[in-house]
Amino acid sequence: MKSKLSIGKKLTSAFLGVAAITLVLGVYAVLNLRTIGSHSQTLVVETLPQWSLASSLEGKIREIGYSMVAYSFNHERSWWEKAAGVLAALKAQVQEEDSLTASATTGSASFSAALQTYEATIHRSLEVTEGLLSARTNAETAGRQFAQSMTAYVESQRAAMIKQIDARGTEAVSGTTTNLASSGELKIRQDRINAGVAIANAGQAIENRLWRAEATKDAAAIDGIQVQITTLRQQMQDLITVTRQETNRQQLKSPLPAMNQYAGALESLAVARQDSAKVAQSRLAAYNSIRDLAVNTAATARASADRDGKKTDLLV
């Protein structure tokens, strides 16, 4: 009887032991499931969306940067408009997912603030480039007007010289002489023609240098053109001073407004080119800041996702 009771007690103890182990395993499993659920919740609700958002923002930022680089080189407004369109989509995405953006960039500079700074440089780039293009157009127009005026002066002097030469032929036949057909007067006329051609060539050289400077974005070369303009002004004044006929003097004075406009346009162009360089530096700094913020956020979110994923794997 004692042996049978001992066996019964042993069986009972065994069953209780199994039950206890099962209970412990059950509790452990429940706790693990809760932990897995917590990590999975973090992955689904926070980490993966942050990673996806940061990657999406980074892509848009890089696309904006590419378009702005193209715009800074070719000055075609379509590139700026393309950048502005992506920027608007970027802002809408940030506003729509404001809380997620804020949590994704915790411990870093505000993404919205960085975006505002970058946006300001993009709009400033448009303003500066529009001013630069306007100054360039004004310079081109003034240069063309100046060249036309000087060409008209030279042609009129050549026509007058032909009349003087014809007059000498007539005088040789008739035996009469006039001072206007003398060798001295012909030499003076030729000197005026040479001076007009030299001034026209100087104006053309300035225009050529201007476009080379613009093609290479050489602000220093544009500054050097101002010196050439000063020299050109002096050449014009010297020619006007020695010109005797009022008609010719008035004709020489007609290019002066175009020359003054040319000088003003070149000065505006030099300032615009300097402003453009400064804005480009500011835009690059703002771009690097917001891009790095997105890249770092994506890297942090990815590391968190990997970490949570590994914890889940270990628990499973």
PDB file of N, CA and C in Angstrom, residues 72-73 75 132 136 208-226 266 269-274 276-277:
ATOM      1  N   SER A  72      22.091  77.034 -63.011  1.00  0.00           N
ATOM      2  CA  SER A  72      23.184  77.980 -62.783  1.00  0.00           C
ATOM      3  C   SER A  72      24.141  78.030 -63.968  1.00  0.00           C
ATOM      4  N   PHE A  73      24.176  76.968 -64.774  1.00  0.00           N
ATOM      5  CA  PHE A  73      25.066  76.945 -65.930  1.00  0.00           C
ATOM      6  C   PHE A  73      24.401  77.478 -67.188  1.00  0.00           C
ATOM      7  N   HIS A  75      21.110  78.877 -67.367  1.00  0.00           N
ATOM      8  CA  HIS A  75      20.174  79.978 -67.098  1.00  0.00           C
ATOM      9  C   HIS A  75      18.829  79.796 -67.802  1.00  0.00           C
ATOM     10  N   LEU A 132      20.913  89.270 -63.884  1.00  0.00           N
ATOM     11  CA  LEU A 132      22.084  89.049 -64.731  1.00  0.00           C
ATOM     12  C   LEU A 132      21.690  89.006 -66.206  1.00  0.00           C
ATOM     13  N   ARG A 136      22.727  91.552 -69.171  1.00  0.00           N
ATOM     14  CA  ARG A 136      23.361  91.015 -70.376  1.00  0.00           C
ATOM     15  C   ARG A 136      22.620  91.493 -71.622  1.00  0.00           C
ATOM     16  N   ASN A 208      33.411  91.134 -77.723  1.00  0.00           N
ATOM     17  CA  ASN A 208      33.982  89.781 -77.765  1.00  0.00           C
ATOM     18  C   ASN A 208      34.488  89.365 -76.389  1.00  0.00           C
ATOM     19  N   ARG A 209      35.157  90.291 -75.715  1.00  0.00           N
ATOM     20  CA  ARG A 209      35.674  89.972 -74.382  1.00  0.00           C
ATOM     21  C   ARG A 209      34.539  89.727 -73.399  1.00  0.00           C
ATOM     22  N   LEU A 210      33.454  90.495 -73.565  1.00  0.00           N
ATOM     23  CA  LEU A 210      32.301  90.325 -72.687  1.00  0.00           C
ATOM     24  C   LEU A 210      31.745  88.914 -72.791  1.00  0.00           C
ATOM     25  N   TRP A 211      31.553  88.413 -74.004  1.00  0.00           N
ATOM     26  CA  TRP A 211      30.950  87.093 -74.169  1.00  0.00           C
ATOM     27  C   TRP A 211      31.896  85.977 -73.759  1.00  0.00           C
ATOM     28  N   ARG A 212      33.200  86.205 -73.943  1.00  0.00           N
ATOM     29  CA  ARG A 212      34.149  85.220 -73.414  1.00  0.00           C
ATOM     30  C   ARG A 212      34.085  85.172 -71.891  1.00  0.00           C
ATOM     31  N   ALA A 213      33.986  86.356 -71.284  1.00  0.00           N
ATOM     32  CA  ALA A 213      33.894  86.424 -69.820  1.00  0.00           C
ATOM     33  C   ALA A 213      32.616  85.768 -69.322  1.00  0.00           C
ATOM     34  N   GLU A 214      31.525  85.966 -70.042  1.00  0.00           N
ATOM     35  CA  GLU A 214      30.259  85.357 -69.647  1.00  0.00           C
ATOM     36  C   GLU A 214      30.290  83.847 -69.838  1.00  0.00           C
ATOM     37  N   ALA A 215      30.909  83.417 -70.932  1.00  0.00           N
ATOM     38  CA  ALA A 215      30.963  81.978 -71.198  1.00  0.00           C
ATOM     39  C   ALA A 215      31.762  81.246 -70.126  1.00  0.00           C
ATOM     40  N   THR A 216      32.803  81.909 -69.604  1.00  0.00           N
ATOM     41  CA  THR A 216      33.650  81.285 -68.580  1.00  0.00           C
ATOM     42  C   THR A 216      33.285  81.731 -67.169  1.00  0.00           C
ATOM     43  N   LYS A 217      32.243  82.609 -67.073  1.00  0.00           N
ATOM     44  CA  LYS A 217      31.821  83.144 -65.773  1.00  0.00           C
ATOM     45  C   LYS A 217      32.999  83.777 -65.028  1.00  0.00           C
ATOM     46  N   ASP A 218      33.743  84.602 -65.784  1.00  0.00           N
ATOM     47  CA  ASP A 218      34.934  85.257 -65.252  1.00  0.00           C
ATOM     48  C   ASP A 218      34.581  86.681 -64.843  1.00  0.00           C
ATOM     49  N   ALA A 219      34.277  86.877 -63.560  1.00  0.00           N
ATOM     50  CA  ALA A 219      33.890  88.201 -63.065  1.00  0.00           C
ATOM     51  C   ALA A 219      35.047  89.187 -63.187  1.00  0.00           C
ATOM     52  N   ALA A 220      36.279  88.724 -63.005  1.00  0.00           N
ATOM     53  CA  ALA A 220      37.442  89.610 -63.098  1.00  0.00           C
ATOM     54  C   ALA A 220      37.584  90.167 -64.512  1.00  0.00           C
ATOM     55  N   ALA A 221      37.298  89.348 -65.515  1.00  0.00           N
ATOM     56  CA  ALA A 221      37.383  89.803 -66.900  1.00  0.00           C
ATOM     57  C   ALA A 221      36.349  90.882 -67.181  1.00  0.00           C
ATOM     58  N   ILE A 222      35.164  90.734 -66.590  1.00  0.00           N
ATOM     59  CA  ILE A 222      34.126  91.761 -66.760  1.00  0.00           C
ATOM     60  C   ILE A 222      34.569  93.068 -66.138  1.00  0.00           C
ATOM     61  N   ASP A 223      35.233  92.998 -64.989  1.00  0.00           N
ATOM     62  CA  ASP A 223      35.772  94.218 -64.371  1.00  0.00           C
ATOM     63  C   ASP A 223      36.795  94.872 -65.295  1.00  0.00           C
ATOM     64  N   GLY A 224      37.609  94.054 -65.974  1.00  0.00           N
ATOM     65  CA  GLY A 224      38.608  94.593 -66.885  1.00  0.00           C
ATOM     66  C   GLY A 224      37.994  95.319 -68.067  1.00  0.00           C
ATOM     67  N   ILE A 225      36.797  94.918 -68.448  1.00  0.00           N
ATOM     68  CA  ILE A 225      36.127  95.576 -69.566  1.00  0.00           C
ATOM     69  C   ILE A 225      35.811  97.031 -69.227  1.00  0.00           C
ATOM     70  N   GLN A 226      35.578  97.308 -67.956  1.00  0.00           N
ATOM     71  CA  GLN A 226      35.303  98.686 -67.543  1.00  0.00           C
ATOM     72  C   GLN A 226      36.468  99.601 -67.913  1.00  0.00           C
ATOM     73  N   LEU A 266      27.340  96.907 -68.198  1.00  0.00           N
ATOM     74  CA  LEU A 266      28.495  96.099 -67.803  1.00  0.00           C
ATOM     75  C   LEU A 266      28.713  96.143 -66.298  1.00  0.00           C
ATOM     76  N   LEU A 269      26.149  94.009 -64.807  1.00  0.00           N
ATOM     77  CA  LEU A 269      26.481  92.613 -65.092  1.00  0.00           C
ATOM     78  C   LEU A 269      27.562  92.105 -64.141  1.00  0.00           C
ATOM     79  N   ALA A 270      28.555  92.956 -63.875  1.00  0.00           N
ATOM     80  CA  ALA A 270      29.623  92.565 -62.953  1.00  0.00           C
ATOM     81  C   ALA A 270      29.073  92.338 -61.549  1.00  0.00           C
ATOM     82  N   VAL A 271      28.184  93.246 -61.108  1.00  0.00           N
ATOM     83  CA  VAL A 271      27.581  93.099 -59.785  1.00  0.00           C
ATOM     84  C   VAL A 271      26.713  91.844 -59.729  1.00  0.00           C
ATOM     85  N   ALA A 272      25.918  91.628 -60.787  1.00  0.00           N
ATOM     86  CA  ALA A 272      25.044  90.452 -60.833  1.00  0.00           C
ATOM     87  C   ALA A 272      25.865  89.166 -60.835  1.00  0.00           C
ATOM     88  N   ARG A 273      26.990  89.168 -61.544  1.00  0.00           N
ATOM     89  CA  ARG A 273      27.840  87.981 -61.579  1.00  0.00           C
ATOM     90  C   ARG A 273      28.421  87.691 -60.194  1.00  0.00           C
ATOM     91  N   GLN A 274      28.817  88.743 -59.478  1.00  0.00           N
ATOM     92  CA  GLN A 274      29.336  88.565 -58.119  1.00  0.00           C
ATOM     93  C   GLN A 274      28.236  88.054 -57.183  1.00  0.00           C
ATOM     94  N   SER A 276      25.645  86.388 -58.073  1.00  0.00           N
ATOM     95  CA  SER A 276      25.336  85.015 -58.481  1.00  0.00           C
ATOM     96  C   SER A 276      26.303  84.027 -57.833  1.00  0.00           C
ATOM     97  N   ALA A 277      27.580  84.402 -57.784  1.00  0.00           N
ATOM     98  CA  ALA A 277      28.577  83.517 -57.169  1.00  0.00           C
ATOM     99  C   ALA A 277      28.312  83.350 -55.676  1.00  0.00           C
TER     100      ALA A 277
END
